């Protein structure tokens, strides 16, 4: 008689491989065959994992189609099964999985589109942080602004792609009307993903904005962050940008 | 060993409640349906922030809350996840749910989580193991747990103890309570040629602290058929009858309508809860034990 642990590892093995032996021998053969009974569990596991990815990556689904997405979901489940019970984290590895997949070499932009969708998922569950910045700034000497290390809302993600990933994502949203064609040579995209008052947003950023926010995210004081932004984009409107991010709740505090 | 349940902000009344699903968040907040309480899947609130937690904060003032876990994997031979327990305890301390429950099942092995409630062999080894896990979890959480009977699609050759006896013994040895899922009893009984009514009749009244009602689907094959606990349909007529039977014997118990997939509009869910409530009113006269 197998130990409880052996039985569980055996059933796990079946769920991953679909091979009923040897665990089927431990299943009572009454009425429906053991293989059929085991199959129920395999369908449940693979079905729910596929659903988790479908919920998280609708643009990828639109881009590759139902059948190929089902294959990718199956492949991902078998090679990257969940390491924790909280399924909200399951898709974290999916963007890189797509980027490294042997059968997706012709669709090199998938990884970055999936990264956008994953960033939205992370933003949805990120910690709350109300903005304290306006009041505090009003009480701060203007000549100290350069030293300030601003803090971004915990949901903020900054993504860069050599492909027009944001545009590809947009045209593959359910309900998108109009032209779905995107010229892959449109150029790189820089995107802010965040959870704001209005909900999850994906905002296209200029080179300067991207650099400003990235430097701030890395903990650089405002002077250094501004210098970097202006170096990348000499006509970058610094004051306007700062106001925008504070107003939207992307910048929430400073130290 | 037992712990008395922490006195919670709002204990769960012996009325019908519904599962709170993300798809219904806005409707529930806008319409505040007249149900007795709300139950949520604990793991869905493990995030650091955002809409789910905010909705729960808004609703806790109006509804007693029950936390139903699906991922603690009490039956697994992997160590209990420290991170999972920690997060669950944080949530419990924050929201003070009236009931906290989990399953007679396992959902992980070898570090891999399988997002399906997998069956235990009903052996002495499994019983001893499961009891120790319930005790460990109750000690850590500072709460008594309810353990739910599973839907099963297979039985193991080595099982020696009938499931209802196994569950009752878990409750006696660990001090936990029982969450009696009438649909699961019906589904399992059909799948293994057992007597659902006899199973239900065998559970001591004092152990049952919550009842679940849900829908199922039927899969037909050449060599037979099997019922699947899909939580995707209205409660079946036979399950309503069994519910009436158990309420007549037990008296009133908090009863949850569990509908997790192919979700109907909120008012359909509330309609199911209303039906359960009518049965509680009509049949739930037995004195509390």
Coordinates of C-alpha atoms in Angstrom, one line a residue:
Chain A
X1 CA 0.0 0.0 0.0
X2 CA 1.5 3.3 -1.0
X3 CA 2.0 6.0 1.6
X4 CA -0.1 9.0 1.5
X5 CA 2.8 11.0 0.2
X6 CA 3.5 8.5 -2.6
X7 CA -0.1 8.5 -3.6
X8 CA -0.2 12.3 -3.8
X9 CA 3.0 12.5 -5.8
X10 CA 1.7 9.8 -8.1
X11 CA -1.6 11.7 -8.7
X12 CA 0.4 14.9 -9.3
X13 CA 2.5 13.0 -11.9
X14 CA -0.7 11.8 -13.6
X15 CA -2.1 15.4 -13.6
X16 CA 1.0 16.7 -15.3
X17 CA 1.6 14.0 -17.8
X18 CA -1.9 12.5 -18.4
X19 CA -0.4 9.0 -18.0
X20 CA -2.8 7.1 -15.8
X21 CA -0.3 4.4 -14.7
X22 CA 0.7 3.8 -12.0
X23 CA -1.8 5.8 -9.9
X24 CA -4.9 4.3 -11.7
X25 CA -4.1 1.0 -9.9
X26 CA -4.8 2.8 -6.6
X27 CA -8.3 3.8 -7.8
X28 CA -11.2 1.5 -7.1
X29 CA -12.5 0.2 -10.4
X30 CA -16.3 0.4 -9.9
X31 CA -18.6 1.5 -12.6
X32 CA -16.7 4.0 -14.7
X33 CA -13.1 3.1 -15.4
X34 CA -10.4 4.7 -13.1
X35 CA -8.9 6.5 -16.1
X36 CA -12.2 8.2 -16.7
X37 CA -12.5 9.2 -13.1
X38 CA -9.0 10.6 -13.0
X39 CA -9.6 12.5 -16.2
X40 CA -12.2 14.6 -14.3
X41 CA -9.5 16.0 -12.1
X42 CA -7.1 16.6 -15.0
X43 CA -9.8 18.5 -16.9
X44 CA -10.6 20.6 -13.8
X45 CA -6.9 21.5 -13.2
X46 CA -6.1 22.3 -16.8
X47 CA -9.4 24.0 -17.4
X48 CA -9.1 26.3 -14.5
X49 CA -5.5 27.2 -15.2
X50 CA -6.4 27.9 -18.8
X51 CA -9.3 30.1 -17.6
X52 CA -6.9 32.0 -15.3
X53 CA -4.7 32.8 -18.3
X54 CA -7.7 33.7 -20.5
X55 CA -8.9 36.2 -17.9
X56 CA -5.5 37.7 -17.6
X57 CA -4.3 37.8 -21.3
X58 CA -7.3 38.6 -23.5
X59 CA -5.2 40.4 -26.1
X60 CA -2.9 37.4 -26.4
X61 CA -5.9 35.3 -26.9
X62 CA -7.1 37.6 -29.7
X63 CA -3.7 37.6 -31.3
X64 CA -3.1 33.9 -31.5
X65 CA -6.7 32.5 -31.6
X66 CA -8.6 30.1 -29.4
X67 CA -6.9 26.9 -30.5
X68 CA -3.3 28.1 -30.3
X69 CA -4.0 29.8 -27.0
X70 CA -5.4 26.5 -25.6
X71 CA -2.1 24.8 -26.7
X72 CA 0.0 27.6 -25.1
X73 CA -2.1 27.4 -21.9
X74 CA -1.6 23.7 -21.7
X75 CA 2.1 24.0 -22.4
X76 CA 2.5 26.6 -19.7
X77 CA 0.5 24.6 -17.1
X78 CA 2.6 21.5 -17.7
X79 CA 6.0 23.3 -17.6
X80 CA 5.2 26.1 -15.2
X81 CA 2.5 24.9 -12.8
X82 CA 1.5 27.2 -10.0
X83 CA 3.9 27.5 -7.1
X84 CA 1.2 28.9 -4.8
X85 CA -2.5 28.6 -4.1
X86 CA -3.2 32.2 -5.0
X87 CA -4.0 32.0 -8.7
X88 CA -3.8 35.8 -9.1
X89 CA 0.0 35.3 -9.4
X90 CA -0.1 32.4 -11.9
X91 CA 0.5 34.4 -15.0
X92 CA 3.7 36.2 -13.8
X93 CA 5.8 33.9 -15.9
X94 CA 3.6 33.9 -19.0
X95 CA 5.2 36.9 -20.8
X96 CA 8.7 35.4 -20.7
X97 CA 7.3 32.0 -21.6
X98 CA 5.8 33.5 -24.8
X99 CA 9.1 35.3 -25.4
X100 CA 11.1 32.1 -25.2
X101 CA 8.6 29.8 -27.0
X102 CA 10.1 27.9 -30.0
X103 CA 6.8 28.2 -31.9
X104 CA 6.4 31.9 -31.4
X105 CA 9.5 33.2 -33.1
X106 CA 7.3 34.7 -35.8
X107 CA 5.4 36.8 -33.2
X108 CA 8.2 38.5 -31.3
X109 CA 6.0 41.2 -30.0
X110 CA 3.7 38.9 -28.0
X111 CA 6.0 39.0 -25.0
X112 CA 5.7 42.7 -24.6
X113 CA 2.0 42.7 -25.1
X114 CA 1.6 40.0 -22.5
X115 CA 3.9 42.1 -20.2
X116 CA 1.4 45.0 -20.5
X117 CA -1.5 42.7 -19.6
X118 CA 0.4 41.3 -16.6
X119 CA 1.2 44.8 -15.4
X120 CA -2.5 45.5 -15.5
X121 CA -3.1 42.4 -13.4
X122 CA -0.5 43.5 -10.9
X123 CA -1.8 47.0 -10.8
X124 CA -5.3 45.7 -10.0
X125 CA -4.1 44.0 -6.8
X126 CA -1.4 46.5 -5.8
X127 CA -1.5 48.2 -2.4
X128 CA -3.6 51.4 -2.0
X129 CA -1.8 54.6 -1.3
X130 CA -3.7 57.9 -1.1
X131 CA -1.9 61.0 -2.3
X132 CA -0.4 63.2 0.4
X133 CA 1.8 65.2 -2.0
X134 CA -0.1 68.4 -2.8
X135 CA -0.5 69.5 0.8
X136 CA 3.1 68.6 1.6
X137 CA 4.5 70.3 -1.5
X138 CA 2.7 73.5 -0.6
X139 CA 4.6 73.5 2.7
X140 CA 8.0 72.9 1.1
X141 CA 10.5 75.6 0.0
X142 CA 10.7 75.8 -3.8
X143 CA 14.5 75.7 -3.7
X144 CA 14.3 72.3 -2.0
X145 CA 12.4 70.7 -4.9
X146 CA 15.5 69.3 -6.5
X147 CA 16.4 67.2 -3.5
X148 CA 13.0 65.7 -3.1
X149 CA 12.7 61.9 -3.8
X150 CA 9.2 61.4 -5.0
X151 CA 7.2 58.2 -4.4
X152 CA 5.0 56.6 -7.1
X153 CA 1.7 54.8 -6.4
X154 CA 2.4 51.1 -5.6
X155 CA 0.4 50.1 -8.7
X156 CA 2.7 51.9 -11.2
X157 CA 4.5 49.8 -13.8
X158 CA 6.7 51.3 -16.5
X159 CA 7.2 49.2 -19.6
X160 CA 9.3 49.7 -22.7
X161 CA 9.2 47.7 -25.9
X162 CA 10.9 47.9 -29.2
X163 CA 7.5 47.1 -30.7
X164 CA 4.4 49.3 -30.6
X165 CA 3.1 47.0 -27.8
X166 CA 0.6 49.5 -26.5
X167 CA -1.0 50.0 -29.9
X168 CA -1.1 46.3 -30.5
X169 CA -2.8 45.8 -27.1
X170 CA -5.3 48.5 -27.8
X171 CA -6.5 47.2 -31.2
X172 CA -6.9 43.7 -29.7
X173 CA -9.1 44.7 -26.9
X174 CA -12.6 43.2 -27.0
X175 CA -15.0 45.7 -28.6
X176 CA -12.3 47.5 -30.4
X177 CA -13.7 48.8 -33.7
X178 CA -11.8 50.0 -36.7
X179 CA -8.4 49.0 -38.2
X180 CA -6.6 46.2 -36.4
X181 CA -3.5 46.6 -38.5
X182 CA -0.4 47.8 -36.6
X183 CA 2.8 48.6 -38.4
X184 CA 5.5 46.8 -36.4
X185 CA 8.0 49.5 -37.5
X186 CA 5.9 52.2 -35.9
X187 CA 8.7 52.3 -33.3
X188 CA 9.2 51.6 -29.7
X189 CA 6.5 52.1 -27.1
X190 CA 6.9 53.4 -23.6
X191 CA 3.9 52.8 -21.4
X192 CA 2.7 53.6 -17.9
X193 CA 0.3 51.2 -16.3
X194 CA -1.3 52.2 -13.1
X195 CA -4.4 51.9 -11.0
X196 CA -5.9 55.4 -10.6
X197 CA -9.2 56.7 -9.4
X198 CA -10.8 55.9 -12.7
X199 CA -9.4 52.4 -12.8
X200 CA -6.5 50.6 -14.5
X201 CA -4.9 52.8 -17.2
X202 CA -2.3 52.3 -19.9
X203 CA -0.8 55.6 -20.9
X204 CA 1.7 56.2 -23.7
X205 CA 4.7 58.2 -22.5
X206 CA 7.2 60.3 -24.3
X207 CA 10.9 59.5 -23.9
X208 CA 11.3 62.3 -21.4
X209 CA 8.2 61.2 -19.3
X210 CA 9.4 57.6 -19.3
X211 CA 12.8 58.6 -18.1
X212 CA 11.5 61.0 -15.5
X213 CA 9.2 58.4 -13.9
X214 CA 11.8 55.6 -14.2
X215 CA 14.4 57.7 -12.4
X216 CA 11.9 58.6 -9.7
X217 CA 10.9 54.9 -9.4
X218 CA 14.6 54.1 -8.9
X219 CA 14.7 56.5 -6.0
X220 CA 16.6 59.4 -7.6
X221 CA 16.0 62.9 -6.3
X222 CA 14.0 65.2 -8.6
X223 CA 17.0 67.2 -9.9
X224 CA 18.7 64.1 -11.2
X225 CA 15.5 62.7 -12.6
X226 CA 14.8 65.9 -14.4
X227 CA 18.3 66.1 -15.9
X228 CA 18.0 62.6 -17.3
X229 CA 14.6 63.4 -18.8
X230 CA 15.8 66.6 -20.4
X231 CA 18.9 64.9 -21.7
X232 CA 16.7 62.3 -23.5
X233 CA 14.1 64.9 -24.7
X234 CA 15.4 68.5 -24.6
X235 CA 12.0 70.0 -25.1
X236 CA 10.4 68.0 -22.4
X237 CA 7.9 70.1 -20.3
X238 CA 9.0 69.3 -16.8
X239 CA 6.6 71.3 -14.7
X240 CA 3.6 70.3 -16.8
X241 CA 4.6 66.6 -16.5
X242 CA 5.1 66.8 -12.7
X243 CA 1.7 68.5 -12.3
X244 CA 0.1 65.8 -14.5
X245 CA 1.5 62.9 -12.5
X246 CA 0.6 64.5 -9.2
X247 CA -2.9 65.4 -10.4
X248 CA -3.5 61.8 -11.6
X249 CA -2.3 60.2 -8.3
X250 CA 0.7 58.6 -10.0
X251 CA 3.1 60.5 -7.7
X252 CA 1.7 60.2 -4.2
X253 CA 4.3 61.4 -1.8
X254 CA 7.9 62.4 -1.3
X255 CA 10.7 62.2 1.2
Chain B
X1 CA -7.7 20.5 21.2
X2 CA -10.3 23.1 20.6
X3 CA -10.3 26.8 20.7
X4 CA -13.4 28.8 21.2
X5 CA -14.3 30.8 18.1
X6 CA -13.0 34.4 18.4
X7 CA -16.0 36.6 19.1
X8 CA -16.4 38.2 15.8
X9 CA -17.9 41.5 14.8
X10 CA -20.8 39.8 13.2
X11 CA -21.5 36.1 13.6
X12 CA -23.2 34.4 10.8
X13 CA -27.0 34.2 11.3
X14 CA -28.9 31.0 10.6
X15 CA -30.2 32.5 7.3
X16 CA -29.5 32.1 3.7
X17 CA -26.4 33.9 2.3
X18 CA -24.7 34.2 -1.1
X19 CA -21.2 34.0 -2.4
X20 CA -19.8 37.4 -3.3
X21 CA -18.2 37.2 -6.7
X22 CA -16.2 39.9 -8.4
X23 CA -18.6 40.0 -11.3
X24 CA -21.4 41.1 -8.9
X25 CA -19.4 43.6 -6.8
X26 CA -21.1 46.6 -8.3
X27 CA -24.6 45.2 -8.2
X28 CA -24.2 44.1 -4.6
X29 CA -22.9 47.6 -3.6
X30 CA -25.6 49.4 -5.5
X31 CA -28.6 47.2 -4.6
X32 CA -27.6 45.8 -1.1
X33 CA -29.6 42.6 -1.7
X34 CA -31.6 41.3 1.3
X35 CA -29.5 38.2 2.0
X36 CA -28.4 37.2 5.5
X37 CA -24.6 37.2 4.9
X38 CA -21.8 37.0 2.3
X39 CA -19.1 34.4 1.8
X40 CA -15.9 35.0 -0.1
X41 CA -13.0 32.8 -1.3
X42 CA -10.2 33.8 1.1
X43 CA -7.4 33.6 -1.6
X44 CA -9.2 36.2 -3.7
X45 CA -8.4 38.8 -1.0
X46 CA -4.7 37.9 -0.7
X47 CA -3.6 40.9 -2.8
X48 CA -2.0 44.0 -1.2
X49 CA -4.9 46.3 -2.1
X50 CA -7.2 47.4 -4.8
X51 CA -10.9 46.8 -5.6
X52 CA -11.5 43.4 -3.9
X53 CA -10.4 44.6 -0.5
X54 CA -12.0 48.0 -0.8
X55 CA -15.4 46.3 -1.7
X56 CA -15.1 44.0 1.3
X57 CA -14.5 46.9 3.6
X58 CA -17.6 48.7 2.2
X59 CA -19.8 45.6 2.6
X60 CA -18.6 44.4 6.0
X61 CA -20.7 47.0 7.7
X62 CA -23.9 45.7 6.1
X63 CA -23.3 41.9 6.0
X64 CA -21.7 39.3 8.2
X65 CA -18.7 37.8 6.4
X66 CA -17.6 34.2 6.0
X67 CA -14.2 33.2 4.6
X68 CA -14.1 30.0 2.6
X69 CA -10.7 28.9 1.6
X70 CA -9.9 26.6 -1.3
X71 CA -6.1 26.6 -1.3
X72 CA -4.8 25.8 2.2
X73 CA -4.4 22.2 1.1
X74 CA -4.9 20.7 4.6
X75 CA -4.8 17.2 3.2
X76 CA -1.4 17.6 1.5
X77 CA 1.8 16.0 2.8
X78 CA 3.7 19.1 1.8
X79 CA 4.2 21.4 4.8
X80 CA 1.5 24.0 5.2
X81 CA 2.4 27.2 3.4
X82 CA 3.6 29.7 6.0
X83 CA 2.9 32.6 3.6
X84 CA -0.6 31.4 3.0
X85 CA -1.3 31.0 6.7
X86 CA 0.2 34.4 7.4
X87 CA -1.9 36.2 4.8
X88 CA -5.0 34.3 5.9
X89 CA -4.5 35.3 9.5
X90 CA -4.0 38.9 8.6
X91 CA -7.2 38.9 6.7
X92 CA -9.1 37.2 9.5
X93 CA -7.7 39.7 12.0
X94 CA -8.7 42.6 9.8
X95 CA -12.2 41.5 8.8
X96 CA -13.2 39.3 11.7
X97 CA -15.3 36.9 9.7
X98 CA -18.1 35.0 11.5
X99 CA -16.9 31.7 10.0
X100 CA -13.7 30.4 8.4
X101 CA -13.8 27.2 6.4
X102 CA -11.7 24.8 4.3
X103 CA -12.0 21.5 2.6
X104 CA -11.5 17.8 3.3
X105 CA -9.1 17.6 0.4
X106 CA -5.6 18.4 -0.8
X107 CA -4.6 20.8 -3.5
X108 CA -0.8 20.6 -3.7
X109 CA 2.1 18.1 -3.7
X110 CA 5.8 18.4 -4.4
X111 CA 5.5 22.2 -4.2
X112 CA 3.1 22.3 -7.0
X113 CA -0.4 23.8 -6.6
X114 CA -3.2 22.2 -8.6
X115 CA -6.2 24.4 -8.2
X116 CA -8.5 21.5 -7.8
X117 CA -9.8 19.8 -4.7
X118 CA -8.1 16.3 -4.8
X119 CA -9.4 13.3 -3.0
X120 CA -7.9 11.7 0.1
X121 CA -7.8 8.0 0.7
X122 CA -9.8 7.3 3.8
X123 CA -7.2 5.5 5.8
X124 CA -5.9 5.8 9.4
X125 CA -2.7 7.4 8.1
X126 CA -4.7 10.1 6.2
X127 CA -7.0 10.6 9.2
X128 CA -4.1 11.1 11.7
X129 CA -2.4 13.4 9.2
X130 CA -5.5 15.5 8.4
X131 CA -6.4 15.9 12.1
X132 CA -2.9 17.2 12.9
X133 CA -3.1 19.7 10.0
X134 CA -6.5 21.1 11.2
X135 CA -5.0 21.5 14.7
X136 CA -1.9 23.2 13.3
X137 CA -4.0 25.6 11.2
X138 CA -6.5 26.3 14.0
X139 CA -3.7 27.0 16.5
X140 CA -1.9 29.4 14.1
X141 CA -5.1 31.2 13.0
X142 CA -6.5 31.4 16.5
X143 CA -9.8 30.3 15.1
X144 CA -11.9 27.2 14.9
X145 CA -12.3 26.0 11.3
X146 CA -15.2 24.4 9.5
X147 CA -14.2 21.5 7.2
X148 CA -16.3 20.9 4.2
X149 CA -17.2 17.4 2.9
X150 CA -15.8 17.0 -0.7
X151 CA -17.4 16.1 -4.1
X152 CA -15.5 13.0 -5.2
X153 CA -15.2 11.3 -8.6
X154 CA -13.1 8.4 -7.5
X155 CA -12.4 6.3 -4.4
X156 CA -9.2 4.6 -3.5
X157 CA -8.6 0.9 -3.2
X158 CA -7.0 1.4 0.2
X159 CA -9.8 3.4 1.8
X160 CA -11.2 1.7 4.9
X161 CA -13.2 4.4 6.6
X162 CA -16.5 5.6 5.1
X163 CA -16.2 9.3 4.3
X164 CA -18.9 10.5 6.8
X165 CA -17.2 8.6 9.6
X166 CA -13.8 10.1 8.6
X167 CA -15.2 13.6 8.6
X168 CA -17.0 13.1 12.0
X169 CA -13.8 11.7 13.5
X170 CA -11.8 14.7 12.2
X171 CA -14.2 17.0 13.9
X172 CA -14.1 15.0 17.2
X173 CA -10.3 14.8 17.3
X174 CA -9.5 18.4 16.2
X175 CA -12.4 20.3 17.6
X176 CA -13.3 21.7 14.2
X177 CA -16.9 22.1 12.9
X178 CA -18.4 20.7 9.8
X179 CA -19.5 22.6 6.7
X180 CA -22.1 20.3 5.2
X181 CA -22.3 20.6 1.4
X182 CA -25.6 18.9 0.5
X183 CA -24.8 19.0 -3.3
X184 CA -21.4 17.4 -2.6
X185 CA -23.1 14.6 -0.7
X186 CA -25.6 14.1 -3.6
X187 CA -22.9 14.2 -6.3
X188 CA -20.5 11.8 -4.4
X189 CA -23.4 9.4 -3.5
X190 CA -24.4 9.2 -7.2
X191 CA -20.8 8.8 -8.4
X192 CA -20.2 5.9 -6.0
X193 CA -23.6 4.3 -5.6
X194 CA -24.1 5.4 -2.1
X195 CA -27.1 6.6 -0.1
X196 CA -27.1 10.4 0.2
X197 CA -29.8 10.6 2.8
X198 CA -28.0 8.1 5.0
X199 CA -24.8 10.1 4.8
X200 CA -26.7 13.3 5.7
X201 CA -28.6 11.6 8.6
X202 CA -25.3 10.3 10.1
X203 CA -23.8 13.8 10.8
X204 CA -24.3 14.8 14.4
X205 CA -26.4 18.0 14.5
X206 CA -24.0 19.7 16.9
X207 CA -21.1 19.5 14.5
X208 CA -22.8 21.2 11.5
X209 CA -22.3 25.0 11.6
X210 CA -22.9 25.8 7.9
X211 CA -24.6 24.3 4.9
X212 CA -23.7 24.8 1.3
X213 CA -26.1 24.4 -1.6
X214 CA -24.8 24.4 -5.2
X215 CA -25.6 23.1 -8.7
X216 CA -23.9 20.4 -10.7
X217 CA -23.7 19.0 -14.2
X218 CA -24.0 15.5 -15.6
X219 CA -21.3 14.0 -17.9
X220 CA -22.5 11.0 -19.8
X221 CA -20.1 8.3 -21.2
X222 CA -20.6 5.0 -22.9
X223 CA -19.7 3.1 -19.7
X224 CA -21.7 5.3 -17.3
X225 CA -22.3 8.8 -16.1
X226 CA -20.7 11.0 -13.5
X227 CA -21.9 14.2 -11.8
X228 CA -19.5 17.1 -11.6
X229 CA -19.7 19.6 -8.8
X230 CA -19.4 22.6 -11.2
X231 CA -21.1 25.3 -9.1
X232 CA -22.4 26.5 -12.4
X233 CA -26.2 25.8 -12.2
X234 CA -29.2 26.3 -10.0
X235 CA -29.6 23.9 -7.1
X236 CA -31.1 20.6 -8.4
X237 CA -34.6 19.5 -7.2
X238 CA -33.2 16.4 -5.4
X239 CA -30.7 18.6 -3.6
X240 CA -33.5 20.9 -2.4
X241 CA -35.3 17.8 -1.1
X242 CA -32.3 16.7 0.8
X243 CA -31.8 20.2 2.2
X244 CA -35.4 20.1 3.5
X245 CA -34.7 16.8 5.1
X246 CA -31.5 18.0 6.9
X247 CA -33.1 21.3 8.1
X248 CA -36.0 19.3 9.5
X249 CA -33.6 17.3 11.6
X250 CA -31.0 20.0 12.5
X251 CA -33.1 23.1 12.7
X252 CA -31.9 26.3 11.1
X253 CA -28.3 26.7 10.0
X254 CA -26.5 29.4 8.0
X255 CA -27.0 28.3 4.4
X256 CA -24.9 29.5 1.5
X257 CA -25.9 29.4 -2.2
X258 CA -22.6 28.6 -3.9
X259 CA -22.5 29.6 -7.6
X260 CA -19.0 30.2 -9.0
X261 CA -19.1 29.7 -12.7
X262 CA -21.5 30.6 -15.6
X263 CA -22.8 33.3 -13.2
X264 CA -26.4 34.4 -13.5
X265 CA -27.5 37.9 -12.8
X266 CA -27.5 38.8 -9.1
X267 CA -31.2 38.5 -8.7
X268 CA -31.2 34.9 -9.7
X269 CA -28.6 34.1 -7.0
X270 CA -30.7 36.0 -4.5
X271 CA -33.8 34.1 -5.7
X272 CA -32.0 30.8 -4.8
X273 CA -31.2 32.3 -1.3
X274 CA -34.8 33.2 -0.9
X275 CA -35.8 29.7 -1.6
X276 CA -33.4 28.4 1.0
X277 CA -34.8 30.9 3.4
X278 CA -38.3 29.7 2.9
X279 CA -37.2 26.1 3.7
X280 CA -35.5 27.3 6.8
X281 CA -38.6 29.1 7.9
X282 CA -40.9 26.2 7.0
X283 CA -38.8 23.3 8.3
X284 CA -36.2 24.7 10.7
X285 CA -38.1 24.3 13.9
X286 CA -35.9 21.6 15.6
X287 CA -34.4 22.9 18.8
X288 CA -30.8 24.0 18.6
X289 CA -28.4 21.3 19.9

